[in-house]
Amino acid sequence: MKVVLAGDLDPPEWEAWRTALAAALPEGVWLSADEGRREDPPVTAAVVANPPPGSLAGLPGLRLIQSLWAGVDRLLGDPTLPAGVPIARMVDPAMSAAMAETALWATLALHRGFFAYQLRQREGVWRVHTQRRADEVPVLVLGRGAMGNQVAATLRRQGYPVAPWGRDGGPLPPLLAAAEVVINLLPLTPATRGLLDARFFAAMRARSALVNLGRGAHVVDDDLLAALDAGHVRHAVLDVFHAEPLPASHRFWQHRRVTMLPHAAALTDPRSAAAVVASNLRALRDGRPIAHLVDRVRGY
Ligand code: GLV
């Protein structure tokens, strides 16, 4: 089975993917987009990781685009993306587990004041905060997909009261007013772009915290900075940004109330995700249903 690989991964990353994919689908022949364009009969599938716009043009036989990324916002933003070709997003159990670990770390650190203790250390200040139980720290998880659900389940097991919210979940403000930690795992779509704006932050409980594990474009940065400067939002843990890498001049880098990760909260793990890809490629070949298909209009 001939498959085009396209995306912005670096050579060692592609090497890891080729090795894992070859093991998961021994009958696979993995081609660059340029090689794929010369194939006759034409290539029927592409496996992509945020491919540069235009990468998938000139592949008239394509019947499946399988993303290695969970979020397909950049893929869907490519105006040259072949119309009518089904797109599948990555739902990787190891990735969901990693996301749950990151969410748990952030929630624990916010709840127990570990980020504040880190600052106190730099300042040479020895001061003990009051200690609360997990069941006293309500958490709101935005996003009810594979990752949002696993994050919610993990936090519940740890004792946190968790409210989940999804696209059809009714009004947000009452949930925001009740939560002390808000974790964003929404897909980025036209409906969620800029959702985390001044109104959203004003609806959050005073001195609550934001953990953004979704996309940078969910957040209106100036509005978040204003809420942080005012102390209304007490801390933000941010994994994703409008521009990545985040420009050195951006205020998030040095802000006392911001903890940053370099879009590393949960990486797709080739060791488990290759099996997900292979399963969908076999389904395509055998005419069985494809898993995790994207609705292009809905945006995820
Ligand atoms: C990571 O952000 C992904 O979409 O896989």
Coordinates of N, CA and C in Angstrom, one line a residue, residues 143-278:
G143 N -14.0 20.9 26.9 CA -13.7 19.9 25.9 C -14.0 18.5 26.4
R144 N -14.8 17.9 25.6 CA -15.3 16.5 26.0 C -14.9 15.5 24.9
G145 N -13.7 15.7 24.3 CA -13.2 14.7 23.4 C -12.4 13.7 24.2
A146 N -11.6 12.9 23.5 CA -10.8 11.8 24.1 C -9.9 12.4 25.2
M147 N -9.3 13.5 24.9 CA -8.4 14.1 25.9 C -9.1 14.7 27.1
G148 N -10.1 15.5 26.8 CA -10.9 16.2 27.8 C -11.5 15.1 28.8
N149 N -12.0 14.1 28.2 CA -12.6 13.0 29.1 C -11.6 12.3 29.9
Q150 N -10.4 12.1 29.4 CA -9.4 11.4 30.2 C -8.8 12.3 31.3
V151 N -8.7 13.6 31.0 CA -8.3 14.6 32.0 C -9.3 14.6 33.1
A152 N -10.6 14.7 32.7 CA -11.6 14.8 33.8 C -11.6 13.5 34.6
A153 N -11.5 12.4 34.0 CA -11.5 11.1 34.8 C -10.3 11.1 35.8
T154 N -9.1 11.5 35.3 CA -7.9 11.4 36.1 C -8.0 12.4 37.3
L155 N -8.5 13.6 37.0 CA -8.6 14.5 38.1 C -9.7 14.1 39.1
R156 N -10.7 13.5 38.7 CA -11.8 12.9 39.6 C -11.2 11.9 40.5
R157 N -10.4 11.0 39.9 CA -9.7 9.9 40.7 C -8.8 10.5 41.7
Q158 N -8.3 11.7 41.5 CA -7.4 12.3 42.4 C -8.2 13.1 43.5
G159 N -9.5 13.1 43.3 CA -10.3 13.8 44.4 C -10.9 15.1 44.0
Y160 N -10.6 15.7 42.8 CA -11.1 17.0 42.5 C -12.6 16.9 42.0
P161 N -13.4 17.8 42.4 CA -14.7 17.9 41.8 C -14.6 18.5 40.4
V162 N -15.0 17.7 39.4 CA -14.8 18.1 38.0 C -16.1 18.4 37.3
A163 N -16.2 19.6 36.6 CA -17.3 19.8 35.8 C -16.8 19.8 34.3
P164 N -17.4 19.0 33.5 CA -17.0 19.0 32.1 C -17.9 19.9 31.3
W165 N -17.4 20.6 30.3 CA -18.2 21.4 29.4 C -17.8 21.2 27.9
G166 N -18.8 21.0 27.1 CA -18.5 20.8 25.6 C -19.3 21.8 24.9
R167 N -19.2 21.7 23.6 CA -19.8 22.7 22.6 C -21.3 22.8 22.9
D168 N -22.0 21.7 23.2 CA -23.4 21.8 23.4 C -23.8 21.8 24.9
G169 N -22.9 22.3 25.7 CA -23.0 22.1 27.1 C -23.7 23.2 27.9
G170 N -24.4 24.1 27.2 CA -25.2 25.1 27.9 C -24.3 26.3 28.2
P171 N -24.8 27.2 29.0 CA -24.1 28.4 29.3 C -22.8 28.2 30.2
L172 N -21.8 28.9 29.8 CA -20.5 28.7 30.5 C -20.4 29.6 31.8
P173 N -20.9 30.8 31.8 CA -20.6 31.7 32.9 C -20.8 31.1 34.3
P174 N -21.9 30.3 34.5 CA -22.1 29.8 35.9 C -21.0 28.7 36.2
L175 N -20.6 28.0 35.2 CA -19.5 27.0 35.4 C -18.2 27.7 35.7
L176 N -17.9 28.8 35.0 CA -16.7 29.6 35.2 C -16.7 30.2 36.6
A177 N -17.8 30.6 37.1 CA -17.9 31.3 38.4 C -17.7 30.3 39.5
A178 N -17.9 29.0 39.2 CA -17.8 28.0 40.3 C -16.4 27.4 40.3
A179 N -15.6 27.5 39.2 CA -14.4 26.7 39.2 C -13.2 27.5 39.7
E180 N -12.2 26.8 40.3 CA -11.0 27.4 40.7 C -9.9 27.2 39.7
V181 N -10.0 26.1 39.0 CA -9.0 25.8 37.9 C -9.8 25.5 36.6
V182 N -9.5 26.2 35.5 CA -10.2 26.0 34.3 C -9.2 25.5 33.3
I183 N -9.5 24.3 32.7 CA -8.5 23.6 31.8 C -9.2 23.6 30.4
N184 N -8.5 24.2 29.5 CA -9.0 24.2 28.1 C -8.4 23.1 27.2
L185 N -9.3 22.3 26.7 CA -8.9 21.2 25.8 C -9.9 21.2 24.6
L186 N -10.4 22.4 24.3 CA -11.4 22.5 23.1 C -10.6 22.4 21.8
P187 N -11.3 21.9 20.8 CA -10.6 22.0 19.5 C -10.7 23.5 19.0
L188 N -9.8 23.9 18.2 CA -9.8 25.3 17.7 C -10.7 25.2 16.4
T189 N -11.8 25.9 16.5 CA -12.7 26.0 15.3 C -13.2 27.5 15.2
P190 N -13.9 27.9 14.2 CA -14.4 29.2 14.1 C -15.2 29.6 15.3
A191 N -15.9 28.6 15.9 CA -16.8 28.9 17.1 C -16.0 29.0 18.4
T192 N -14.8 28.5 18.5 CA -14.0 28.6 19.7 C -12.8 29.6 19.6
R193 N -12.5 30.0 18.4 CA -11.4 31.0 18.3 C -11.7 32.2 19.1
G194 N -10.8 32.6 20.0 CA -11.0 33.8 20.8 C -12.0 33.7 21.9
L195 N -12.4 32.5 22.2 CA -13.5 32.3 23.2 C -13.0 32.8 24.6
L196 N -11.7 32.6 24.9 CA -11.1 33.0 26.2 C -10.7 34.5 26.1
D197 N -11.7 35.3 26.2 CA -11.5 36.8 26.1 C -11.9 37.5 27.4
A198 N -11.9 38.8 27.3 CA -12.2 39.6 28.5 C -13.5 39.2 29.2
R199 N -14.5 38.9 28.4 CA -15.8 38.5 29.0 C -15.6 37.1 29.8
F200 N -14.9 36.2 29.1 CA -14.7 34.9 29.7 C -13.9 35.1 31.0
F201 N -12.8 35.9 31.0 CA -12.0 36.0 32.2 C -12.8 36.7 33.3
A202 N -13.6 37.7 32.9 CA -14.4 38.4 33.9 C -15.4 37.4 34.6
A203 N -15.9 36.4 33.8 CA -16.8 35.4 34.4 C -16.1 34.4 35.3
M204 N -14.8 34.3 35.2 CA -14.1 33.3 36.0 C -14.1 33.9 37.5
R205 N -14.1 32.9 38.4 CA -14.1 33.3 39.8 C -12.8 34.1 40.1
A206 N -12.9 35.0 41.0 CA -11.7 35.8 41.4 C -10.6 34.9 41.9
R207 N -9.4 35.1 41.5 CA -8.2 34.4 41.9 C -8.3 32.9 41.5
S208 N -8.9 32.6 40.4 CA -8.9 31.3 39.9 C -7.7 31.2 38.8
A209 N -7.6 30.0 38.2 CA -6.4 29.8 37.4 C -6.8 29.2 36.0
L210 N -6.0 29.5 35.0 CA -6.3 29.0 33.7 C -5.2 28.0 33.3
V211 N -5.5 26.9 32.7 CA -4.6 26.0 32.1 C -4.9 25.8 30.7
N212 N -4.2 26.3 29.7 CA -4.5 26.2 28.3 C -3.7 25.2 27.6
L213 N -4.3 24.1 27.4 CA -3.7 22.9 26.7 C -4.3 22.7 25.3
G214 N -5.1 23.7 24.8 CA -5.8 23.6 23.6 C -5.0 24.2 22.4
R215 N -5.3 25.4 22.1 CA -4.6 26.1 21.1 C -4.4 27.6 21.6
G216 N -3.3 28.2 21.1 CA -3.1 29.6 21.5 C -4.2 30.5 21.0
A217 N -4.8 30.2 19.9 CA -5.8 31.1 19.3 C -7.1 31.1 20.0
H218 N -7.2 30.2 21.0 CA -8.4 30.2 21.9 C -8.4 31.5 22.7
V219 N -7.2 32.0 23.0 CA -7.0 33.0 24.0 C -6.8 34.4 23.3
V220 N -7.4 35.4 23.8 CA -7.1 36.8 23.5 C -6.0 37.2 24.4
D221 N -4.7 37.2 24.0 CA -3.6 37.4 24.9 C -3.7 38.7 25.7
D222 N -4.0 39.8 25.1 CA -4.1 41.1 25.8 C -5.1 41.0 27.0
D223 N -6.2 40.3 26.7 CA -7.3 40.2 27.7 C -6.8 39.3 28.9
L224 N -6.0 38.2 28.5 CA -5.5 37.4 29.6 C -4.4 38.1 30.4
L225 N -3.6 38.9 29.7 CA -2.6 39.7 30.4 C -3.2 40.7 31.4
A226 N -4.3 41.3 30.9 CA -5.0 42.3 31.8 C -5.6 41.6 33.0
A227 N -6.1 40.4 32.8 CA -6.7 39.6 33.9 C -5.6 39.2 34.9
L228 N -4.5 38.8 34.4 CA -3.3 38.4 35.2 C -2.8 39.6 36.0
D229 N -2.6 40.7 35.3 CA -2.0 41.9 35.9 C -2.9 42.3 37.1
A230 N -4.2 42.2 36.9 CA -5.2 42.6 37.9 C -5.3 41.6 39.0
G231 N -4.7 40.4 38.8 CA -4.7 39.3 39.8 C -6.0 38.6 39.9
H232 N -7.0 39.0 38.9 CA -8.2 38.3 38.9 C -8.0 36.9 38.5
V233 N -7.2 36.7 37.4 CA -6.7 35.3 37.2 C -5.4 35.2 37.9
R234 N -5.3 34.3 38.8 CA -4.1 34.2 39.7 C -2.9 33.6 39.0
H235 N -3.1 32.7 38.1 CA -2.0 32.1 37.4 C -2.5 31.5 36.1
A236 N -1.6 31.4 35.1 CA -1.9 30.7 33.9 C -0.8 29.8 33.5
V237 N -1.2 28.5 33.2 CA -0.3 27.5 32.7 C -0.6 27.4 31.2
L238 N 0.4 27.8 30.4 CA 0.1 27.9 29.0 C 1.1 26.9 28.2
D239 N 0.5 26.1 27.4 CA 1.3 25.2 26.6 C 1.3 25.6 25.1
V240 N 0.3 26.4 24.7 CA 0.1 26.7 23.3 C -0.1 28.3 23.1
F241 N 0.4 28.7 22.0 CA 0.5 30.2 21.8 C 0.1 30.5 20.3
H242 N -0.3 31.8 20.1 CA -0.6 32.3 18.8 C 0.5 32.0 17.8
A243 N 1.7 32.3 18.2 CA 2.9 32.0 17.4 C 3.8 31.1 18.2
E244 N 4.3 30.1 17.5 CA 5.2 29.1 18.2 C 6.4 28.9 17.3
P245 N 7.6 29.0 17.8 CA 7.9 29.4 19.2 C 7.4 30.8 19.5
L246 N 7.0 31.0 20.8 CA 6.5 32.3 21.2 C 7.7 33.4 21.1
P247 N 7.4 34.5 20.4 CA 8.5 35.5 20.2 C 9.0 36.0 21.6
A248 N 10.4 36.2 21.6 CA 11.1 36.5 22.8 C 10.5 37.8 23.5
S249 N 9.9 38.7 22.7 CA 9.4 39.9 23.3 C 8.0 39.7 23.9
H250 N 7.4 38.6 23.8 CA 6.1 38.4 24.3 C 6.1 38.5 25.9
R251 N 5.1 39.2 26.5 CA 5.1 39.3 27.9 C 4.9 38.0 28.7
F252 N 4.3 37.0 28.1 CA 4.2 35.8 28.8 C 5.5 35.2 29.3
W253 N 6.6 35.4 28.5 CA 7.9 34.8 28.9 C 8.3 35.2 30.4
Q254 N 8.1 36.4 30.7 CA 8.6 36.9 32.0 C 7.6 37.1 33.0
H255 N 6.3 36.9 32.7 CA 5.2 37.2 33.6 C 5.3 36.3 34.9
R256 N 5.2 36.9 36.1 CA 5.3 36.2 37.3 C 4.2 35.2 37.5
R257 N 3.1 35.5 36.8 CA 1.9 34.6 37.0 C 1.7 33.6 35.9
V258 N 2.7 33.5 35.0 CA 2.6 32.6 33.9 C 3.7 31.5 34.0
T259 N 3.2 30.2 33.8 CA 4.1 29.1 33.6 C 3.9 28.6 32.2
M260 N 5.0 28.5 31.5 CA 4.9 28.1 30.1 C 5.5 26.7 29.8
L261 N 4.9 26.0 28.8 CA 5.5 24.8 28.3 C 5.6 25.1 26.8
P262 N 6.6 24.5 26.1 CA 6.8 24.7 24.6 C 6.0 23.8 23.8
H263 N 4.7 23.9 23.9 CA 3.7 23.0 23.2 C 4.2 21.5 23.4
A264 N 4.3 21.1 24.6 CA 4.8 19.8 24.9 C 3.9 19.1 25.9
A265 N 2.7 19.6 26.1 CA 1.8 18.9 27.1 C 1.6 17.5 26.8
A266 N 1.4 17.2 25.5 CA 1.2 15.8 25.1 C 1.6 15.7 23.6
L267 N 2.6 14.9 23.4 CA 3.1 14.7 22.0 C 2.5 13.4 21.5
T268 N 2.2 13.3 20.2 CA 1.8 12.1 19.6 C 3.0 11.1 19.7
D269 N 2.8 9.9 20.2 CA 3.8 9.0 20.4 C 3.8 7.9 19.3
P270 N 4.8 7.9 18.4 CA 4.8 7.0 17.3 C 4.6 5.6 17.7
R271 N 5.1 5.2 18.8 CA 5.1 3.8 19.3 C 3.6 3.3 19.4
S272 N 2.7 4.2 19.8 CA 1.3 3.8 19.9 C 0.5 4.3 18.8
A273 N 0.8 5.5 18.3 CA 0.0 6.1 17.2 C 0.1 5.4 15.9
A274 N 1.3 4.8 15.7 CA 1.5 4.1 14.4 C 0.4 3.0 14.2
A275 N 0.0 2.4 15.3 CA -1.0 1.3 15.2 C -2.4 2.0 14.8
V276 N -2.6 3.2 15.3 CA -3.9 3.9 15.0 C -3.9 4.2 13.5
V277 N -2.7 4.7 13.0 CA -2.6 5.0 11.6 C -2.8 3.7 10.7
A278 N -2.1 2.7 11.1 CA -2.2 1.4 10.4 C -3.6 0.9 10.3

